[in-house]
mmCIF file of N, CA and C in Angstrom:
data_model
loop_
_atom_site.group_PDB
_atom_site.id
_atom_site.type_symbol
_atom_site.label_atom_id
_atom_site.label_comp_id
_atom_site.label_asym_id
_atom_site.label_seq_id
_atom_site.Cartn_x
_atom_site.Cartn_y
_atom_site.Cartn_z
ATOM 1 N N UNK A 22 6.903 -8.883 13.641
ATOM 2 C CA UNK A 22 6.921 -7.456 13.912
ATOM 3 C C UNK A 22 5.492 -6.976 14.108
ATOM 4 N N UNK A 23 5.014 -6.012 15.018
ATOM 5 C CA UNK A 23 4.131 -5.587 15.319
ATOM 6 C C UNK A 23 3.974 -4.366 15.521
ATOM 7 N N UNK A 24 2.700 -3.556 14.823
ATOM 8 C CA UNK A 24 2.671 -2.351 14.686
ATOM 9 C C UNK A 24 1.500 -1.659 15.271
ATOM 10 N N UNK A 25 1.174 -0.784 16.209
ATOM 11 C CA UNK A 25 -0.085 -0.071 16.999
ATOM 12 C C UNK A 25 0.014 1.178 16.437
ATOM 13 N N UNK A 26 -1.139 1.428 15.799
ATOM 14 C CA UNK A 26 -1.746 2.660 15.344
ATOM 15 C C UNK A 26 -3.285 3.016 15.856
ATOM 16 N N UNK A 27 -3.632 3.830 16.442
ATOM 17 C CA UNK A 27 -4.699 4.408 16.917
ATOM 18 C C UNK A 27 -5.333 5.720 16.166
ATOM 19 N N UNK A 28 -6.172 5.284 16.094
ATOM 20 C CA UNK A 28 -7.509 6.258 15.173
ATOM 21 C C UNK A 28 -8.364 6.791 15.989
ATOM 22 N N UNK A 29 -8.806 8.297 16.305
ATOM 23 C CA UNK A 29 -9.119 9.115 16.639
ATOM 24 C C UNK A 29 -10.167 9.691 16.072
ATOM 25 N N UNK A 30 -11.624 9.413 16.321
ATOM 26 C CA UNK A 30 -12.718 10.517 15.216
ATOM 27 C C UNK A 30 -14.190 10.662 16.751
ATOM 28 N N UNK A 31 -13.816 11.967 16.116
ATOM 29 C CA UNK A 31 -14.308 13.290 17.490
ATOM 30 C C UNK A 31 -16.242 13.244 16.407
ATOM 31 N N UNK A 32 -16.940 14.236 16.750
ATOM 32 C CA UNK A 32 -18.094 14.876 16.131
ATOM 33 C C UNK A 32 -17.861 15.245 14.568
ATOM 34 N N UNK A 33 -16.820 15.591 14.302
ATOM 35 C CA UNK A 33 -16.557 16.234 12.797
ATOM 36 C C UNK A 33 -16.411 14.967 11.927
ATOM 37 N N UNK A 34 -17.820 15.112 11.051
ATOM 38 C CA UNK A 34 -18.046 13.859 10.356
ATOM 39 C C UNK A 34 -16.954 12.824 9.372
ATOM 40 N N UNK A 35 -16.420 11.999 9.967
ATOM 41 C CA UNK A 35 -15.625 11.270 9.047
ATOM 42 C C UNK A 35 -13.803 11.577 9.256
ATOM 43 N N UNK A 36 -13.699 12.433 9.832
ATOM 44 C CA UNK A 36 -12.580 13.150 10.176
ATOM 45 C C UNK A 36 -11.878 12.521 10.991
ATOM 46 N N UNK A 37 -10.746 11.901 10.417
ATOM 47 C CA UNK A 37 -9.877 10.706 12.000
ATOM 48 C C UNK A 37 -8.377 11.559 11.730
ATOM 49 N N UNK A 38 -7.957 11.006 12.617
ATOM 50 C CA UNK A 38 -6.508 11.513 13.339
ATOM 51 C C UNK A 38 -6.123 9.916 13.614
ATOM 52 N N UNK A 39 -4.820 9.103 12.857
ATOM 53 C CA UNK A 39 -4.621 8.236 13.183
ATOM 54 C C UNK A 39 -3.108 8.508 13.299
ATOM 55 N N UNK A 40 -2.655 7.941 14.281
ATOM 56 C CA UNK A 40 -1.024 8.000 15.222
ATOM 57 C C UNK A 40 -0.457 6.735 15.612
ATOM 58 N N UNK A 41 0.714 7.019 14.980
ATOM 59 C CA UNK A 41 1.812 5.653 14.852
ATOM 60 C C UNK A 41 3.292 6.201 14.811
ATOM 61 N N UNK A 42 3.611 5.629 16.410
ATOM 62 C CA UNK A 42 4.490 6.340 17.379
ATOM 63 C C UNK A 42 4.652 8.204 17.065
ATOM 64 N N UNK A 43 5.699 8.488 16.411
ATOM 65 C CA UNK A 43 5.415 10.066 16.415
ATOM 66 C C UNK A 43 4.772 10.751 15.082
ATOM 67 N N UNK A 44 4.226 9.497 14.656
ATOM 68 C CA UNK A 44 4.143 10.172 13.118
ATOM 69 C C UNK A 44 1.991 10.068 13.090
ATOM 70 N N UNK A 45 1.776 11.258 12.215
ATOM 71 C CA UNK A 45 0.378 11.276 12.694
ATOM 72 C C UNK A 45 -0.413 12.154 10.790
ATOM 73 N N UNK A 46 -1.375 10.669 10.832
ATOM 74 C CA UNK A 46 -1.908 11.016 9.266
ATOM 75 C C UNK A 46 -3.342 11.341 9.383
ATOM 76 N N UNK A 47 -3.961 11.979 8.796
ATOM 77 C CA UNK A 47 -5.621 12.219 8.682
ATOM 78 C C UNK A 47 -6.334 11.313 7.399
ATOM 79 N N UNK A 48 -7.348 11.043 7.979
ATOM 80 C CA UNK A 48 -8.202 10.154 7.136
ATOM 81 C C UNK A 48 -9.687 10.731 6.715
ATOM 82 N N UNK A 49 -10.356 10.139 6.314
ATOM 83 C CA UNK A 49 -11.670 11.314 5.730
ATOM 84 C C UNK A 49 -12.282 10.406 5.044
ATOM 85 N N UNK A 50 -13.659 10.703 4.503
ATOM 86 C CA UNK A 50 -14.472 9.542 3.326
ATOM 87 C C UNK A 50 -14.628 11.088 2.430
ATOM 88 N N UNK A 51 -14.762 10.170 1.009
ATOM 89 C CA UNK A 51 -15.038 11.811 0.176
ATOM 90 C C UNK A 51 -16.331 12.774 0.565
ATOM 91 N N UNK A 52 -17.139 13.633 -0.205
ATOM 92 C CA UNK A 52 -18.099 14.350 0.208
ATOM 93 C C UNK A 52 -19.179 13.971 -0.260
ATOM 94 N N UNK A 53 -19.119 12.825 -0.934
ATOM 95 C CA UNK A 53 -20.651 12.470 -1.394
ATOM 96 C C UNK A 53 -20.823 10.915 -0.665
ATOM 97 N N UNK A 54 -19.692 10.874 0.075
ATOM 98 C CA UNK A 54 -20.210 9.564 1.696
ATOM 99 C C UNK A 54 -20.249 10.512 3.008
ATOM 100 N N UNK A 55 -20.305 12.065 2.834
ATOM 101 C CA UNK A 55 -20.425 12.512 4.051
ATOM 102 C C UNK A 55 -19.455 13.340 4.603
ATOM 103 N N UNK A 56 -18.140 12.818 4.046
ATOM 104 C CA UNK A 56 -17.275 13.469 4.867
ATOM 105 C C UNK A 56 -17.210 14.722 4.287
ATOM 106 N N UNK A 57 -15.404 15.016 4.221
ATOM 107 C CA UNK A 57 -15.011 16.248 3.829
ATOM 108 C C UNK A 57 -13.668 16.246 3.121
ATOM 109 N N UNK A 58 -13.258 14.928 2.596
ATOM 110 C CA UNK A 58 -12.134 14.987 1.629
ATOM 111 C C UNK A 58 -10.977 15.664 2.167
ATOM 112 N N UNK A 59 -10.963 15.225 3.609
ATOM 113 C CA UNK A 59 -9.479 15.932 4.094
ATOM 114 C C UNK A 59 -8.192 14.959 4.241
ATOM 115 N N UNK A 60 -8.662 13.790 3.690
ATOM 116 C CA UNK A 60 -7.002 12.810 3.569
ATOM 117 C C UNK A 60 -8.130 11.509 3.277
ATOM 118 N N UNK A 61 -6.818 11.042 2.979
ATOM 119 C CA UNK A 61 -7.163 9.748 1.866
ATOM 120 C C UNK A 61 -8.404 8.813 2.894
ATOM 121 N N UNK A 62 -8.854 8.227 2.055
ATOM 122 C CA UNK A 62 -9.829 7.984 2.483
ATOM 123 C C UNK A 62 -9.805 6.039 3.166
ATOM 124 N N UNK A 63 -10.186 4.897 4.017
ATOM 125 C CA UNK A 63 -9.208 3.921 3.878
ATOM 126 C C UNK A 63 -9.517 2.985 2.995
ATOM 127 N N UNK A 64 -9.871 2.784 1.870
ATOM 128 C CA UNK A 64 -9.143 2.349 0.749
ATOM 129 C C UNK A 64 -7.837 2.311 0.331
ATOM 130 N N UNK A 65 -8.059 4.180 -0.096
ATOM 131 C CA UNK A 65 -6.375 4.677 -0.208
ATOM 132 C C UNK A 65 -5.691 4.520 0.648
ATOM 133 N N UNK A 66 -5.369 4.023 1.734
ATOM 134 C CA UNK A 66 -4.560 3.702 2.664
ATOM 135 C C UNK A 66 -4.213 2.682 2.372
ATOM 136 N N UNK A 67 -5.315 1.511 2.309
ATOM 137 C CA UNK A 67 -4.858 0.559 2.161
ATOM 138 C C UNK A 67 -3.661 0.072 0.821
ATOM 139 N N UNK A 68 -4.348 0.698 -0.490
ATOM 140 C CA UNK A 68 -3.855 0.481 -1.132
ATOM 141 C C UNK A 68 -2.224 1.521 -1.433
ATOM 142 N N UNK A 69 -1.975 2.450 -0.635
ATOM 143 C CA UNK A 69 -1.108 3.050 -0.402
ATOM 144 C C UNK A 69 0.191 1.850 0.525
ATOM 145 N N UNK A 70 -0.725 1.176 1.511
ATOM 146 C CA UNK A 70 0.271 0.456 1.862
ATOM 147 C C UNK A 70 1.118 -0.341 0.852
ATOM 148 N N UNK A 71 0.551 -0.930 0.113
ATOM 149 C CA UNK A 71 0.863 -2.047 -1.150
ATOM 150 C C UNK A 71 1.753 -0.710 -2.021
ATOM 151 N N UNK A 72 1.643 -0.016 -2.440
ATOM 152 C CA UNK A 72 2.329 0.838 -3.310
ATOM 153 C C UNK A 72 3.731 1.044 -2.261
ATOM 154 N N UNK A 73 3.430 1.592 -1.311
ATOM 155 C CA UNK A 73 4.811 2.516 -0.704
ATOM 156 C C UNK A 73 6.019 1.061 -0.343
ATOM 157 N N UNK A 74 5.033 -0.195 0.447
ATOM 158 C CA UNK A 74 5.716 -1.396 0.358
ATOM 159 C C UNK A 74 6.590 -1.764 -0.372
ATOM 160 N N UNK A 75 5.831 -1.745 -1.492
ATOM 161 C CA UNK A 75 6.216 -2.325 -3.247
ATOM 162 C C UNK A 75 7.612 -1.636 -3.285
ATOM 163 N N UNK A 76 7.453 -0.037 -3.587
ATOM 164 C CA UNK A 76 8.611 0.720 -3.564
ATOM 165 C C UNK A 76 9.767 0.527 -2.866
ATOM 166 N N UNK A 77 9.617 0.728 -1.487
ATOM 167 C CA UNK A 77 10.635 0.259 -0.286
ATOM 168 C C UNK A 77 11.640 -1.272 -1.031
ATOM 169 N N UNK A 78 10.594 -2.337 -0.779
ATOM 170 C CA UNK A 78 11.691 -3.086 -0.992
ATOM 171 C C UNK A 78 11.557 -3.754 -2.407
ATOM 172 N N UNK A 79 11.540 -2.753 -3.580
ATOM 173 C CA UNK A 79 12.195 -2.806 -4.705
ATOM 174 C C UNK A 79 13.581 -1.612 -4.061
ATOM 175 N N UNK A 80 13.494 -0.637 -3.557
ATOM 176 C CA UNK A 80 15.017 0.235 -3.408
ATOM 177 C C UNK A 80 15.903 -0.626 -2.847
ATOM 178 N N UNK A 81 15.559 -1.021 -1.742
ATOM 179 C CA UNK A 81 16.024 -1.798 -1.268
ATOM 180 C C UNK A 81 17.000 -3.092 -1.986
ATOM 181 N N UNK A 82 16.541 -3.607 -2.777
ATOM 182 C CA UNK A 82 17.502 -4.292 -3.639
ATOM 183 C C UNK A 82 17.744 -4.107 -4.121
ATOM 184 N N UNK A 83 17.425 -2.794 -5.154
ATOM 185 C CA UNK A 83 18.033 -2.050 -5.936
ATOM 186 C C UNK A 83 19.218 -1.820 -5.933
ATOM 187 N N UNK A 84 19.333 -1.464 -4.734
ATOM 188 C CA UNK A 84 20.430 -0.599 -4.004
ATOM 189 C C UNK A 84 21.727 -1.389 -3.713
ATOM 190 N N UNK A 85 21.468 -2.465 -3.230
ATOM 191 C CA UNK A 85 21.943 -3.632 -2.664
ATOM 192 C C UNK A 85 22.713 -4.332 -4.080
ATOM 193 N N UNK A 86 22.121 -4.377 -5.029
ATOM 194 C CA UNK A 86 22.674 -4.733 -6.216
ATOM 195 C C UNK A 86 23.428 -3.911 -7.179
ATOM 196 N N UNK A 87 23.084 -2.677 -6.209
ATOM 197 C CA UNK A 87 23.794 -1.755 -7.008
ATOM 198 C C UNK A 87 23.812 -1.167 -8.349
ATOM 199 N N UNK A 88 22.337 -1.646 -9.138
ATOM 200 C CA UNK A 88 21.535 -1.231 -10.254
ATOM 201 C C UNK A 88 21.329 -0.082 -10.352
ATOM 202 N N UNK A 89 21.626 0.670 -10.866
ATOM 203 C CA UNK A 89 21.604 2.536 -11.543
ATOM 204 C C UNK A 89 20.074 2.579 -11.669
ATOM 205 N N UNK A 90 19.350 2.305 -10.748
ATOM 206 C CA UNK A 90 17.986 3.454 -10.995
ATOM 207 C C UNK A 90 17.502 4.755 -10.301
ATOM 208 N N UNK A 91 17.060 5.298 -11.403
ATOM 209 C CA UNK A 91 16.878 6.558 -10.817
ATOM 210 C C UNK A 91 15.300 6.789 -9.770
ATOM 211 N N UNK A 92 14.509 6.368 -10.431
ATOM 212 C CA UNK A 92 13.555 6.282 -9.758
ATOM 213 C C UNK A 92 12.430 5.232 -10.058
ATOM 214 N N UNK A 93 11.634 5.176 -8.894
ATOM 215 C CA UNK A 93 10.918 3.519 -9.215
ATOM 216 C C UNK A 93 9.016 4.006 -8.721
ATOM 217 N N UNK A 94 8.027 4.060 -10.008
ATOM 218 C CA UNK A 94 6.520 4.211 -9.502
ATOM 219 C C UNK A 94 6.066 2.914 -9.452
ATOM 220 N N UNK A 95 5.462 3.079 -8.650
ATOM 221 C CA UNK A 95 4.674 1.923 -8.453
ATOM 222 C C UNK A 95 2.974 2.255 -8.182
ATOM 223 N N UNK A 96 1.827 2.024 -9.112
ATOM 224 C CA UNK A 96 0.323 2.510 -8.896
ATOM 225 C C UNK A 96 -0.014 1.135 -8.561
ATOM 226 N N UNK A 97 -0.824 1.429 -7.652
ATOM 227 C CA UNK A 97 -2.038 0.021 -7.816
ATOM 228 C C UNK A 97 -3.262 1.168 -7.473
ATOM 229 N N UNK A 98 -4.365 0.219 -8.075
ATOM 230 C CA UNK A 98 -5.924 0.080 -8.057
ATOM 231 C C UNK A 98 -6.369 -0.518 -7.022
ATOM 232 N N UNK A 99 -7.183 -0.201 -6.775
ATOM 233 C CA UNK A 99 -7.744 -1.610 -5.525
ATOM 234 C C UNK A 99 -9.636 -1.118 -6.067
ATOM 235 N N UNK A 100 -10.133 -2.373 -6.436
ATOM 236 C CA UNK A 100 -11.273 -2.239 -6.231
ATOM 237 C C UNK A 100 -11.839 -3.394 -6.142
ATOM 238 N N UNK A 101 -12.824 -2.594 -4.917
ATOM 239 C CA UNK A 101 -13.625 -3.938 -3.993
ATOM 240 C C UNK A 101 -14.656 -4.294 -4.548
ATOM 241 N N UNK A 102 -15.175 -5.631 -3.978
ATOM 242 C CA UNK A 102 -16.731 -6.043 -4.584
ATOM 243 C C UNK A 102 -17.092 -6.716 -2.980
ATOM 244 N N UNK A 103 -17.487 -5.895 -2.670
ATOM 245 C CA UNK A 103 -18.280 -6.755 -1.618
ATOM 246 C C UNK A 103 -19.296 -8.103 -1.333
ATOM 247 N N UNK A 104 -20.610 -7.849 -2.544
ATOM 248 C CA UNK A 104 -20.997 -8.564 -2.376
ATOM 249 C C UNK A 104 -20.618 -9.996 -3.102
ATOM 250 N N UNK A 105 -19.624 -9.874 -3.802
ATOM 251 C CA UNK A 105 -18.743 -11.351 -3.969
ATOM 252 C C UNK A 105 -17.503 -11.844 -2.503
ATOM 253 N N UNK A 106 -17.463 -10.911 -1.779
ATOM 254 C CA UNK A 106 -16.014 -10.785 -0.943
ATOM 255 C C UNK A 106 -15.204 -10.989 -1.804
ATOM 256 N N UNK A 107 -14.744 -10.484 -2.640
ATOM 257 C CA UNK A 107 -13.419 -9.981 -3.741
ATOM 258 C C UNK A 107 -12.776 -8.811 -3.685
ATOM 259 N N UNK A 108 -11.916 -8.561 -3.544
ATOM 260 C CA UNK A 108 -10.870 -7.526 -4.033
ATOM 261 C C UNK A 108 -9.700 -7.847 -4.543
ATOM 262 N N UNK A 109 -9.998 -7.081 -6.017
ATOM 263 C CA UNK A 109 -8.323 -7.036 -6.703
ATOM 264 C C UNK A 109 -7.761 -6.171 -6.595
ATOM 265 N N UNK A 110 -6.514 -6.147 -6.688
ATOM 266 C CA UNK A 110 -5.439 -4.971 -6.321
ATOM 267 C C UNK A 110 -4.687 -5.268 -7.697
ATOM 268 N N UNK A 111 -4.264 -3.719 -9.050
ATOM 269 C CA UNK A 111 -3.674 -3.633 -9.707
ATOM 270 C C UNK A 111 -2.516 -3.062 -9.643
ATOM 271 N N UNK A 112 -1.430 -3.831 -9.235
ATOM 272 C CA UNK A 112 -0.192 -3.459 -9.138
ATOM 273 C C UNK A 112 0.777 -2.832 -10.796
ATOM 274 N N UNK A 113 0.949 -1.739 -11.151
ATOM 275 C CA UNK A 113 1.424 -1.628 -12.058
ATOM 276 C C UNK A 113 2.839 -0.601 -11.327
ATOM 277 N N UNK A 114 3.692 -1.435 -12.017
ATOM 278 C CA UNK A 114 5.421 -0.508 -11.553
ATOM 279 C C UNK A 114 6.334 -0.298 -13.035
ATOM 280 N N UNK A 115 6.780 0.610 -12.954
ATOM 281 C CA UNK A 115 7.697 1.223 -13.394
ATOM 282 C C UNK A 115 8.788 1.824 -13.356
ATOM 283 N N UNK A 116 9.613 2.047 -13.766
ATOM 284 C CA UNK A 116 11.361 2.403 -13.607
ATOM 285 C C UNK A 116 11.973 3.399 -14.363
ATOM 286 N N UNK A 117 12.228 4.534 -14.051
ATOM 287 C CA UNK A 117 12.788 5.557 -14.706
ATOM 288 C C UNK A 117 14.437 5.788 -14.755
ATOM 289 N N UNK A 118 14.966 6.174 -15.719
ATOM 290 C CA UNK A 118 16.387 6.474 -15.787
ATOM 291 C C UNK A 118 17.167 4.935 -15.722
ATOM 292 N N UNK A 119 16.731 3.848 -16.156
ATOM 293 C CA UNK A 119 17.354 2.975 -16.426
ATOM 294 C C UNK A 119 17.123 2.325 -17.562
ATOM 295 N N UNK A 120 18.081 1.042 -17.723
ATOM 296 C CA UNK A 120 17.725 0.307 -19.182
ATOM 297 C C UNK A 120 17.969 -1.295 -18.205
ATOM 298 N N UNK A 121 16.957 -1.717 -17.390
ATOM 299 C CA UNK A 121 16.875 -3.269 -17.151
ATOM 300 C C UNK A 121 16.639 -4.019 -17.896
ATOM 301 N N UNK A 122 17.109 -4.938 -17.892
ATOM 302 C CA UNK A 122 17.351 -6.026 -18.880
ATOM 303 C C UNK A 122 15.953 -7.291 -18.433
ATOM 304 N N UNK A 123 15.788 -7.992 -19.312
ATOM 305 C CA UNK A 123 14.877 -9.336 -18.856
ATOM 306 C C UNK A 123 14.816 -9.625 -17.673
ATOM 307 N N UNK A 124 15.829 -10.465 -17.850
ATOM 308 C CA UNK A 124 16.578 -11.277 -16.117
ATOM 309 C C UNK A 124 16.561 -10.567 -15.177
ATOM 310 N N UNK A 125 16.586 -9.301 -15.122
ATOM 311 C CA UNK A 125 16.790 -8.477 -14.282
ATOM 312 C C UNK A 125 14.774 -7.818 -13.930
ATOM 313 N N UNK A 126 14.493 -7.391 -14.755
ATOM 314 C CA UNK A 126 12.744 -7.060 -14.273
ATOM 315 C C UNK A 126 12.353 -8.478 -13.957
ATOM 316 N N UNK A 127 12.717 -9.565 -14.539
ATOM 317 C CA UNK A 127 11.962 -10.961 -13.997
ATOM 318 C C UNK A 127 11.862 -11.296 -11.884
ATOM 319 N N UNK A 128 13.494 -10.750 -11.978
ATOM 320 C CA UNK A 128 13.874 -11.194 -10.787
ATOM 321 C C UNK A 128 13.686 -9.827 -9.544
ATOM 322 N N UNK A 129 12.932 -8.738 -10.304
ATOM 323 C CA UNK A 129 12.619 -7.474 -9.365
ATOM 324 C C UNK A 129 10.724 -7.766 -9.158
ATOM 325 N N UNK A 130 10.088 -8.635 -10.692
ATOM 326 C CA UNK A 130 9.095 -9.198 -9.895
ATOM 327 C C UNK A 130 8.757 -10.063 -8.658
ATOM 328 N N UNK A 131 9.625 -10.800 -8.945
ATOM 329 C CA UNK A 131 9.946 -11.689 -7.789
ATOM 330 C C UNK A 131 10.173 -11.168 -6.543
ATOM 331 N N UNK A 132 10.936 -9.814 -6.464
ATOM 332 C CA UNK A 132 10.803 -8.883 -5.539
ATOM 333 C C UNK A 132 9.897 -8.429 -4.872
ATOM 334 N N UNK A 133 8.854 -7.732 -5.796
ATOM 335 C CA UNK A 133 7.875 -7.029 -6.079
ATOM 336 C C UNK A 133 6.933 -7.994 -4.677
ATOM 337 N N UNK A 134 6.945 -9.177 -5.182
ATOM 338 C CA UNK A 134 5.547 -9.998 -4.693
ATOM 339 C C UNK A 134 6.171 -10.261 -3.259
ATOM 340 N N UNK A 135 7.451 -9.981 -3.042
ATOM 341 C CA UNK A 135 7.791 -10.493 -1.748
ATOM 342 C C UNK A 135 7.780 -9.317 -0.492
ATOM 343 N N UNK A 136 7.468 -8.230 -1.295
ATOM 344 C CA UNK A 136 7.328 -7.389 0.076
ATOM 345 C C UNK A 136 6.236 -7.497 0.918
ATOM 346 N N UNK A 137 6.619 -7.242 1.932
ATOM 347 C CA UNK A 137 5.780 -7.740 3.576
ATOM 348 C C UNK A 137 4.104 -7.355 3.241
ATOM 349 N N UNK A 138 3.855 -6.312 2.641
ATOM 350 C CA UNK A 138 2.557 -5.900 2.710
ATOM 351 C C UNK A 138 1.532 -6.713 1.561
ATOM 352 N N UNK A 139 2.820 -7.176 0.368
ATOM 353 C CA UNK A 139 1.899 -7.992 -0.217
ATOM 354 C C UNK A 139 1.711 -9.493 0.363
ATOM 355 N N UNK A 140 2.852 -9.861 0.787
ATOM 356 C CA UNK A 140 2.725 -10.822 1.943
ATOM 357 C C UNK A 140 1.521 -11.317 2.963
ATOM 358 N N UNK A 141 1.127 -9.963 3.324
ATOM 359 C CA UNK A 141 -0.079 -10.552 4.227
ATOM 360 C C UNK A 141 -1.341 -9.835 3.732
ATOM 361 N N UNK A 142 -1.308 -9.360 2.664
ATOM 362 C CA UNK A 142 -2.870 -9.560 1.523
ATOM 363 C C UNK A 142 -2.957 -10.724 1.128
ATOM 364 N N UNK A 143 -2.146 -11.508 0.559
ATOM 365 C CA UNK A 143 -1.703 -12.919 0.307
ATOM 366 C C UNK A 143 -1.950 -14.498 1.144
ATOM 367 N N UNK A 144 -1.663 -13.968 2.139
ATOM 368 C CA UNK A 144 -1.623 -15.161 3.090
ATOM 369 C C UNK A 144 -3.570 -14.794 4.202
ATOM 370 N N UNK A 145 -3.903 -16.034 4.934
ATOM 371 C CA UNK A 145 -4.781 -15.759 5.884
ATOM 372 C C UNK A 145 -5.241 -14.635 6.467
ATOM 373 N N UNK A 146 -5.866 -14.217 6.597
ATOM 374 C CA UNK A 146 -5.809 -12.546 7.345
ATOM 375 C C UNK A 146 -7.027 -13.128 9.004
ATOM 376 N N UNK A 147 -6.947 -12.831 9.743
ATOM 377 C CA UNK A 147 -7.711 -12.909 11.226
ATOM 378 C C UNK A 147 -7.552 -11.287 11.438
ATOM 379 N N UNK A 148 -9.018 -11.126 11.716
ATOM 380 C CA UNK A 148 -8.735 -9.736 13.116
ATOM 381 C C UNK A 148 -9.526 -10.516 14.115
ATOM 382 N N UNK A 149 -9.123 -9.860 15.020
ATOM 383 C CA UNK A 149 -9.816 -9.902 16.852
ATOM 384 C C UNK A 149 -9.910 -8.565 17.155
ATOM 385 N N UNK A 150 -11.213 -8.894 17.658
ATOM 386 C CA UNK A 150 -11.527 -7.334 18.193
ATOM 387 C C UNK A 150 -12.392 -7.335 19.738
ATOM 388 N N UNK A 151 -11.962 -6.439 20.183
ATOM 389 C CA UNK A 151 -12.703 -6.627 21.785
ATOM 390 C C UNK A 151 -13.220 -5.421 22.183
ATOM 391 N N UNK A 152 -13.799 -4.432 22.744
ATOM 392 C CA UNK A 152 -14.494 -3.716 23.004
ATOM 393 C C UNK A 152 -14.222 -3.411 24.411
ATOM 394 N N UNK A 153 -13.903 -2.201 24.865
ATOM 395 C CA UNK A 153 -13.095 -2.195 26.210
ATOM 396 C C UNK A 153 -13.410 -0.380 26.666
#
């Protein structure tokens, strides 16, 4: 599956407009890198992907199994170290309005690690980039 999103940043410092098919998010660095703190910044994106992921397909089987939950958080952390090339990502999830059992959170971790976005933090990563 393949996904095109285009990022947009005019004169107004730090300020992007990024669009993916009809749906359209703003990005920003905080105010003490310049910008103006008008949407998450891409860190938080990134690590937003891994959270909203996480969520999705924990409902997703949730649902499918037909497990009574009411609602499902999921936080992660992400903090980088550059000059090691390291980044950890702290995935912490939680479950409201239910009573899961062992077997059952064991096998929603197992979940957890299999959604697509942790998938390819996980595996090789390549970009290509060309200039056009």
């Amino acid at each position: 599956m393949a996904v095109t999103v285009k990022a947009s940043l005019g004169k107004e410092k730090y300020y992007t407009e990024v669009v993916a098919g009809e749906n359209i998010l703003i990005t920003d660095e905080p105010v003490d890198k310049g910008g103006q703190n008008k949407g998450f910044n891409p860190f938080e994106i990134l690590a937003t992907s891994l959270a909203s992921c996480t969520a999705a397909t924990l409902r997703m089987y949730i649902d499918r199994k037909e497990w009574d939950v009411e609602k499902i958080n999921v936080e992660v952390e992400l903090e980088n170290f550059p000059l090691t090339k390291r980044a950890i990502f702290k995935r912490d999830i939680s479950f409201e309005g239910t009573n899961l059992d062992d077997e059952q959170m064991r096998r929603l971790h197992t979940i957890a690690d299999a959604c697509p976005i942790h998938k390819i933090l996980t595996n090789d990563i390549e970009i290509l980039t060309k200039f056009s």
